[in-house]
């Protein structure tokens, strides 16, 4: 694996994403004693070299402490490979799994992510697929954003659980869509949007930056949690569960009250690909909401989210499904039999 006088040795596979495999590697230069630890992302498709060249050239203009720095674009094993700064740390998904954590630390993480998104936006770049798996926290407590391929690769897959509704409709990434993803991540970490609800406004133009200051003291405390995790982390692959990591007792009590008041057990997913993660009960009925334009739904006055979403309801009972979008709103009466599956599409919400 050689190009010019630069040599790259693959040491350990770190993971695999939608665009390629990521390795910890060693970069050396012929005739010198210089060596450098790097992250090497070998892309799956040879045809994507032109796209990634555009990403590298754009990212090379960014000097942000919150974004992983690109070092070179090479050809390894006959495929384009991004050579990136190696970050010693853990993903936000790993950090959340090791919780629960103080709310102050979560707010520090959200503040740093926002600073990184602002640095990108100032260069007219946007992430497009922000999720806990492509956000790292280094051993110094600094957030580092990874994987900016959404801005450059056509039809690239996205992480549906954290994606803004306009992105599901095919719109290009923007600061507004990145802020929506940030709000969803805050929800995932805190189990309650609280002060971060502004990020998840259904109208993208109404989403705004909080501009929360980053705290040195909190960053040092965050660094301590990362270093502890690194010490305890075993060598090998780790399975990360992207469900809500920690449910507070108050949230569980609210959920129990919701069930008793509405007589509806609502378990939903944000995408077709996650339908298997919904909890299913014998003899329940299933309502599937599938709209191309964004709609926000409530069942019996309780919010269930944006389409696409699956809802399980008690059969035989009448339920009120309320919907709204940027132009109008309305409601429908729904009553299904046991084991029924009913799918509603755009044409069902025209009036």
Tab-separated table of C-alpha atoms in Angstrom, residues 72-284:
chain	number	residue	atom	x	y	z
A	72	UNK	CA	-5.070	13.032	2.703
A	73	UNK	CA	-6.998	11.255	-0.038
A	74	UNK	CA	-5.191	8.123	-1.219
A	75	UNK	CA	-5.802	4.933	-3.195
A	76	UNK	CA	-5.381	1.780	-1.087
A	77	UNK	CA	-6.226	-1.767	-2.175
A	78	UNK	CA	-7.459	-0.308	-5.452
A	79	UNK	CA	-10.109	1.804	-3.735
A	80	UNK	CA	-10.265	5.453	-2.680
A	81	UNK	CA	-9.366	5.937	0.979
A	82	UNK	CA	-9.752	8.937	3.243
A	83	UNK	CA	-6.864	9.424	5.659
A	84	UNK	CA	-8.226	11.088	8.769
A	85	UNK	CA	-6.942	12.319	12.084
A	86	UNK	CA	-7.060	9.460	14.599
A	87	UNK	CA	-9.208	10.332	17.609
A	88	UNK	CA	-8.712	8.375	20.808
A	89	UNK	CA	-12.104	8.247	22.424
A	90	UNK	CA	-15.556	6.681	22.255
A	91	UNK	CA	-18.724	7.310	20.285
A	92	UNK	CA	-21.655	9.111	21.842
A	93	UNK	CA	-23.593	5.846	21.505
A	94	UNK	CA	-20.996	4.063	23.653
A	95	UNK	CA	-20.956	6.896	26.180
A	96	UNK	CA	-24.757	6.804	26.544
A	97	UNK	CA	-24.733	3.025	27.044
A	98	UNK	CA	-22.364	3.474	30.008
A	99	UNK	CA	-24.776	5.901	31.753
A	100	UNK	CA	-26.851	7.242	33.267
A	101	UNK	CA	-25.032	10.574	33.164
A	102	UNK	CA	-25.646	14.004	34.673
A	103	UNK	CA	-27.857	16.360	32.695
A	104	UNK	CA	-25.086	18.991	32.884
A	105	UNK	CA	-22.778	16.676	30.912
A	106	UNK	CA	-25.484	16.061	28.308
A	107	UNK	CA	-25.967	19.827	27.925
A	108	UNK	CA	-22.196	20.221	27.474
A	109	UNK	CA	-22.256	17.604	24.714
A	110	UNK	CA	-25.179	19.309	22.957
A	111	UNK	CA	-23.426	22.695	23.212
A	112	UNK	CA	-20.259	21.310	21.608
A	113	UNK	CA	-22.173	19.544	18.817
A	114	UNK	CA	-23.909	22.816	18.014
A	115	UNK	CA	-20.550	24.605	17.841
A	116	UNK	CA	-19.328	21.989	15.357
A	117	UNK	CA	-22.440	22.372	13.214
A	118	UNK	CA	-21.959	26.147	13.182
A	119	UNK	CA	-18.344	25.725	12.052
A	120	UNK	CA	-19.559	23.526	9.193
A	121	UNK	CA	-22.380	25.895	8.233
A	122	UNK	CA	-19.991	28.839	8.029
A	123	UNK	CA	-18.304	26.962	5.164
A	124	UNK	CA	-21.727	26.152	3.642
A	125	UNK	CA	-21.317	22.514	4.642
A	126	UNK	CA	-23.796	20.388	6.541
A	127	UNK	CA	-23.570	16.987	8.140
A	128	UNK	CA	-26.796	15.393	6.851
A	129	UNK	CA	-26.661	12.190	8.938
A	130	UNK	CA	-25.976	13.205	12.517
A	131	UNK	CA	-26.424	10.309	14.953
A	132	UNK	CA	-24.837	9.001	18.184
A	133	UNK	CA	-22.696	6.594	16.156
A	134	UNK	CA	-20.897	9.301	14.177
A	135	UNK	CA	-20.227	11.654	17.070
A	136	UNK	CA	-17.090	10.955	19.085
A	137	UNK	CA	-15.959	12.233	22.473
A	138	UNK	CA	-12.186	12.281	22.753
A	139	UNK	CA	-10.179	11.630	25.902
A	140	UNK	CA	-10.003	15.379	26.540
A	141	UNK	CA	-13.788	15.703	26.642
A	142	UNK	CA	-14.010	17.287	23.190
A	143	UNK	CA	-16.795	16.393	20.754
A	144	UNK	CA	-15.614	15.383	17.275
A	145	UNK	CA	-18.052	15.055	14.361
A	146	UNK	CA	-17.477	12.254	11.838
A	147	UNK	CA	-18.827	11.113	8.456
A	148	UNK	CA	-19.870	13.993	6.247
A	149	UNK	CA	-20.674	11.834	3.205
A	150	UNK	CA	-24.330	12.845	3.060
A	151	UNK	CA	-23.373	16.209	1.630
A	152	UNK	CA	-21.462	14.648	-1.250
A	153	UNK	CA	-22.791	11.178	-2.094
A	154	UNK	CA	-26.097	10.892	-3.932
A	155	UNK	CA	-28.710	8.504	-2.483
A	156	UNK	CA	-26.552	7.770	0.556
A	157	UNK	CA	-28.379	5.930	3.364
A	158	UNK	CA	-29.433	7.931	6.413
A	159	UNK	CA	-30.063	7.078	10.061
A	160	UNK	CA	-33.843	7.335	10.095
A	161	UNK	CA	-34.299	7.571	13.872
A	162	UNK	CA	-32.488	10.918	13.974
A	163	UNK	CA	-33.400	12.434	10.596
A	164	UNK	CA	-35.468	15.570	9.981
A	165	UNK	CA	-38.776	15.046	8.138
A	166	UNK	CA	-37.723	17.181	5.166
A	167	UNK	CA	-34.694	14.929	4.654
A	168	UNK	CA	-37.039	11.930	4.411
A	169	UNK	CA	-38.783	13.825	1.593
A	170	UNK	CA	-35.509	14.016	-0.348
A	171	UNK	CA	-34.389	17.546	0.507
A	172	UNK	CA	-30.675	18.271	0.782
A	173	UNK	CA	-28.982	18.634	4.186
A	174	UNK	CA	-29.094	22.049	5.839
A	175	UNK	CA	-28.292	23.607	9.177
A	176	UNK	CA	-31.998	23.317	10.024
A	177	UNK	CA	-32.045	19.571	9.327
A	178	UNK	CA	-28.840	19.122	11.350
A	179	UNK	CA	-30.416	21.003	14.268
A	180	UNK	CA	-33.441	18.718	14.104
A	181	UNK	CA	-31.122	15.709	14.381
A	182	UNK	CA	-29.395	17.395	17.312
A	183	UNK	CA	-32.748	17.827	19.046
A	184	UNK	CA	-33.557	14.167	18.492
A	185	UNK	CA	-30.190	13.195	19.969
A	186	UNK	CA	-30.923	15.416	22.994
A	187	UNK	CA	-34.260	13.626	23.338
A	188	UNK	CA	-32.484	10.262	23.080
A	189	UNK	CA	-30.028	11.231	25.805
A	190	UNK	CA	-32.435	12.949	28.189
A	191	UNK	CA	-35.711	11.120	27.427
A	192	UNK	CA	-37.347	14.546	27.468
A	193	UNK	CA	-36.642	17.373	25.022
A	194	UNK	CA	-37.279	20.076	27.607
A	195	UNK	CA	-35.322	23.209	26.710
A	196	UNK	CA	-34.133	21.661	23.431
A	197	UNK	CA	-37.575	21.465	21.836
A	198	UNK	CA	-36.723	24.446	19.613
A	199	UNK	CA	-34.427	22.184	17.590
A	200	UNK	CA	-37.336	19.922	16.616
A	201	UNK	CA	-39.854	22.444	15.339
A	202	UNK	CA	-41.830	20.833	12.472
A	203	UNK	CA	-41.207	24.017	10.478
A	204	UNK	CA	-37.513	24.083	9.588
A	205	UNK	CA	-37.336	27.892	9.407
A	206	UNK	CA	-38.378	28.087	13.075
A	207	UNK	CA	-35.453	26.007	14.339
A	208	UNK	CA	-32.795	28.191	15.888
A	209	UNK	CA	-29.379	27.959	17.498
A	210	UNK	CA	-29.253	27.949	21.275
A	211	UNK	CA	-25.617	29.092	21.312
A	212	UNK	CA	-25.029	27.477	24.691
A	213	UNK	CA	-21.518	28.155	26.022
A	214	UNK	CA	-19.123	25.245	26.444
A	215	UNK	CA	-17.709	24.861	29.965
A	216	UNK	CA	-14.071	23.946	30.627
A	217	UNK	CA	-15.009	22.381	33.961
A	218	UNK	CA	-17.717	20.233	32.386
A	219	UNK	CA	-15.388	19.266	29.537
A	220	UNK	CA	-12.839	18.021	32.091
A	221	UNK	CA	-15.561	16.064	33.877
A	222	UNK	CA	-16.685	14.616	30.548
A	223	UNK	CA	-13.072	13.648	29.806
A	224	UNK	CA	-13.016	11.700	33.051
A	225	UNK	CA	-16.014	9.604	32.016
A	226	UNK	CA	-14.422	8.872	28.624
A	227	UNK	CA	-11.080	7.838	30.129
A	228	UNK	CA	-12.894	5.548	32.574
A	229	UNK	CA	-14.769	3.946	29.678
A	230	UNK	CA	-11.549	3.489	27.696
A	231	UNK	CA	-9.922	1.742	30.631
A	232	UNK	CA	-12.852	-0.634	30.991
A	233	UNK	CA	-13.485	-1.179	27.304
A	234	UNK	CA	-12.657	-4.668	26.088
A	235	UNK	CA	-10.902	-5.276	22.795
A	236	UNK	CA	-13.345	-6.239	20.059
A	237	UNK	CA	-16.648	-5.178	18.617
A	238	UNK	CA	-19.344	-3.637	20.781
A	239	UNK	CA	-23.030	-3.814	19.982
A	240	UNK	CA	-24.708	-0.464	20.499
A	241	UNK	CA	-28.421	-0.255	21.180
A	242	UNK	CA	-29.870	2.990	19.843
A	243	UNK	CA	-33.112	2.742	21.810
A	244	UNK	CA	-33.711	5.211	24.638
A	245	UNK	CA	-30.814	4.353	26.977
A	246	UNK	CA	-32.205	5.353	30.361
A	247	UNK	CA	-35.826	5.992	31.308
A	248	UNK	CA	-36.357	8.091	34.412
A	249	UNK	CA	-38.874	7.040	37.032
A	250	UNK	CA	-40.990	10.127	36.326
A	251	UNK	CA	-41.093	9.241	32.634
A	252	UNK	CA	-42.159	5.687	33.451
A	253	UNK	CA	-44.915	7.007	35.713
A	254	UNK	CA	-46.124	9.339	32.944
A	255	UNK	CA	-46.148	6.416	30.517
A	256	UNK	CA	-48.188	4.297	32.932
A	257	UNK	CA	-50.682	7.131	33.355
A	258	UNK	CA	-50.939	7.546	29.601
A	259	UNK	CA	-51.883	3.897	29.132
A	260	UNK	CA	-54.584	3.983	31.794
A	261	UNK	CA	-56.122	7.230	30.517
A	262	UNK	CA	-56.231	6.463	26.825
A	263	UNK	CA	-56.594	2.656	26.961
A	264	UNK	CA	-54.121	2.579	24.087
A	265	UNK	CA	-50.753	0.877	24.141
A	266	UNK	CA	-48.662	2.881	21.691
A	267	UNK	CA	-45.387	1.489	20.522
A	268	UNK	CA	-44.003	3.176	17.471
A	269	UNK	CA	-41.025	3.200	15.208
A	270	UNK	CA	-39.681	6.070	13.124
A	271	UNK	CA	-39.113	3.981	9.993
A	272	UNK	CA	-40.076	0.858	8.105
A	273	UNK	CA	-36.629	-0.567	8.735
A	274	UNK	CA	-37.178	-0.424	12.496
A	275	UNK	CA	-40.617	-2.006	12.583
A	276	UNK	CA	-39.205	-5.152	14.114
A	277	UNK	CA	-38.183	-3.212	17.216
A	278	UNK	CA	-41.821	-2.349	18.076
A	279	UNK	CA	-43.309	-4.385	20.900
A	280	UNK	CA	-46.232	-6.423	19.630
A	281	UNK	CA	-49.039	-7.933	21.636
A	282	UNK	CA	-51.373	-10.756	20.648
A	283	UNK	CA	-54.648	-9.575	19.114
A	284	UNK	CA	-53.568	-5.941	18.838
